Amino acid sequence: LNVSITADDETLCAGQSANLRVTSDGTAPFTFVWNQNLPANSTQTVTPAQTTTYQVTVTDINGCSGTDDITIT
């Protein structure tokens, strides 16, 4: 399963937020498991205090899964 995380901005100043979006080529519905204790959604708004890597594993209805990560600085 191909999974991709994109961000509207990967380099932030202190106090700024980034919107993360997950896309996948599998068959819906999907489940999303994020690190950093994020909710199980396909989109996230994050405001990291320091450089942070976010990782998501996506599983589709057929049980196929894939993982991707993105680092926000």
PDB file of C-alpha atoms in Angstrom:
ATOM      1  CA  LEU A   1       0.000   0.000   0.000  1.00  0.00           C
ATOM      2  CA  ASN A   2       1.500   3.340  -1.032  1.00  0.00           C
ATOM      3  CA  VAL A   3       1.154   5.989   1.660  1.00  0.00           C
ATOM      4  CA  SER A   4       2.248   9.621   1.497  1.00  0.00           C
ATOM      5  CA  ILE A   5       2.197  12.399   4.103  1.00  0.00           C
ATOM      6  CA  THR A   6       2.323  15.971   2.857  1.00  0.00           C
ATOM      7  CA  ALA A   7       2.517  19.214   4.837  1.00  0.00           C
ATOM      8  CA  ASP A   8       1.572  22.732   3.874  1.00  0.00           C
ATOM      9  CA  ASP A   9       4.885  23.826   5.423  1.00  0.00           C
ATOM     10  CA  GLU A  10       7.739  21.660   6.702  1.00  0.00           C
ATOM     11  CA  THR A  11       9.749  24.513   8.233  1.00  0.00           C
ATOM     12  CA  LEU A  12       8.070  26.480  10.997  1.00  0.00           C
ATOM     13  CA  CYS A  13       8.897  29.331  13.320  1.00  0.00           C
ATOM     14  CA  ALA A  14       8.132  28.976  17.035  1.00  0.00           C
ATOM     15  CA  GLY A  15       4.400  28.763  17.691  1.00  0.00           C
ATOM     16  CA  GLN A  16       3.427  28.067  14.077  1.00  0.00           C
ATOM     17  CA  SER A  17       1.366  25.063  12.962  1.00  0.00           C
ATOM     18  CA  ALA A  18       1.515  22.728   9.978  1.00  0.00           C
ATOM     19  CA  ASN A  19      -1.329  20.763   8.438  1.00  0.00           C
ATOM     20  CA  LEU A  20      -0.449  17.150   7.618  1.00  0.00           C
ATOM     21  CA  ARG A  21      -2.454  15.188   5.051  1.00  0.00           C
ATOM     22  CA  VAL A  22      -2.272  11.473   4.270  1.00  0.00           C
ATOM     23  CA  THR A  23      -3.046   9.961   0.878  1.00  0.00           C
ATOM     24  CA  SER A  24      -3.128   6.278  -0.014  1.00  0.00           C
ATOM     25  CA  ASP A  25      -3.847   4.157  -3.068  1.00  0.00           C
ATOM     26  CA  GLY A  26      -5.656   1.392  -1.155  1.00  0.00           C
ATOM     27  CA  THR A  27      -9.335   0.584  -0.839  1.00  0.00           C
ATOM     28  CA  ALA A  28     -11.407   2.618   1.646  1.00  0.00           C
ATOM     29  CA  PRO A  29     -12.256   2.604   4.441  1.00  0.00           C
ATOM     30  CA  PHE A  30      -8.847   3.126   6.020  1.00  0.00           C
ATOM     31  CA  THR A  31      -7.505   3.052   9.560  1.00  0.00           C
ATOM     32  CA  PHE A  32      -4.737   5.471  10.573  1.00  0.00           C
ATOM     33  CA  VAL A  33      -2.245   4.897  13.374  1.00  0.00           C
ATOM     34  CA  TRP A  34       0.041   7.846  14.115  1.00  0.00           C
ATOM     35  CA  ASN A  35       3.003   8.130  16.424  1.00  0.00           C
ATOM     36  CA  GLN A  36       3.156  11.143  18.762  1.00  0.00           C
ATOM     37  CA  ASN A  37      -0.250  10.125  20.240  1.00  0.00           C
ATOM     38  CA  LEU A  38      -2.140  11.821  17.414  1.00  0.00           C
ATOM     39  CA  PRO A  39      -5.804  10.947  16.729  1.00  0.00           C
ATOM     40  CA  ALA A  40      -6.644   8.311  14.093  1.00  0.00           C
ATOM     41  CA  ASN A  41      -7.456  10.730  11.252  1.00  0.00           C
ATOM     42  CA  SER A  42      -6.154  11.311   7.726  1.00  0.00           C
ATOM     43  CA  THR A  43      -5.360  14.956   8.545  1.00  0.00           C
ATOM     44  CA  GLN A  44      -3.568  16.496  11.520  1.00  0.00           C
ATOM     45  CA  THR A  45      -2.656  19.988  12.639  1.00  0.00           C
ATOM     46  CA  VAL A  46       0.625  19.961  14.549  1.00  0.00           C
ATOM     47  CA  THR A  47       2.561  22.646  16.419  1.00  0.00           C
ATOM     48  CA  PRO A  48       5.878  21.048  17.362  1.00  0.00           C
ATOM     49  CA  ALA A  49       8.106  22.797  19.896  1.00  0.00           C
ATOM     50  CA  GLN A  50      11.183  21.230  18.274  1.00  0.00           C
ATOM     51  CA  THR A  51      12.065  19.203  15.179  1.00  0.00           C
ATOM     52  CA  THR A  52       9.642  16.276  15.187  1.00  0.00           C
ATOM     53  CA  THR A  53       9.126  13.281  12.905  1.00  0.00           C
ATOM     54  CA  TYR A  54       5.528  12.190  12.431  1.00  0.00           C
ATOM     55  CA  GLN A  55       4.819   8.679  11.192  1.00  0.00           C
ATOM     56  CA  VAL A  56       1.539   7.129  10.099  1.00  0.00           C
ATOM     57  CA  THR A  57       0.619   3.550   9.238  1.00  0.00           C
ATOM     58  CA  VAL A  58      -2.451   3.182   7.047  1.00  0.00           C
ATOM     59  CA  THR A  59      -4.416  -0.053   6.692  1.00  0.00           C
ATOM     60  CA  ASP A  60      -7.156  -0.493   4.100  1.00  0.00           C
ATOM     61  CA  ILE A  61     -10.265  -2.686   4.162  1.00  0.00           C
ATOM     62  CA  ASN A  62      -8.285  -5.565   2.565  1.00  0.00           C
ATOM     63  CA  GLY A  63      -5.726  -5.575   5.376  1.00  0.00           C
ATOM     64  CA  CYS A  64      -2.965  -4.073   3.228  1.00  0.00           C
ATOM     65  CA  SER A  65      -0.834  -1.527   5.056  1.00  0.00           C
ATOM     66  CA  GLY A  66       1.877   1.012   4.412  1.00  0.00           C
ATOM     67  CA  THR A  67       3.840   3.576   6.400  1.00  0.00           C
ATOM     68  CA  ASP A  68       5.270   7.015   5.721  1.00  0.00           C
ATOM     69  CA  ASP A  69       6.873   9.744   7.806  1.00  0.00           C
ATOM     70  CA  ILE A  70       7.584  13.440   7.584  1.00  0.00           C
ATOM     71  CA  THR A  71       9.872  15.663   9.641  1.00  0.00           C
ATOM     72  CA  ILE A  72       8.712  19.141  10.611  1.00  0.00           C
ATOM     73  CA  THR A  73      11.452  21.529  11.730  1.00  0.00           C
TER      74      THR A  73
END
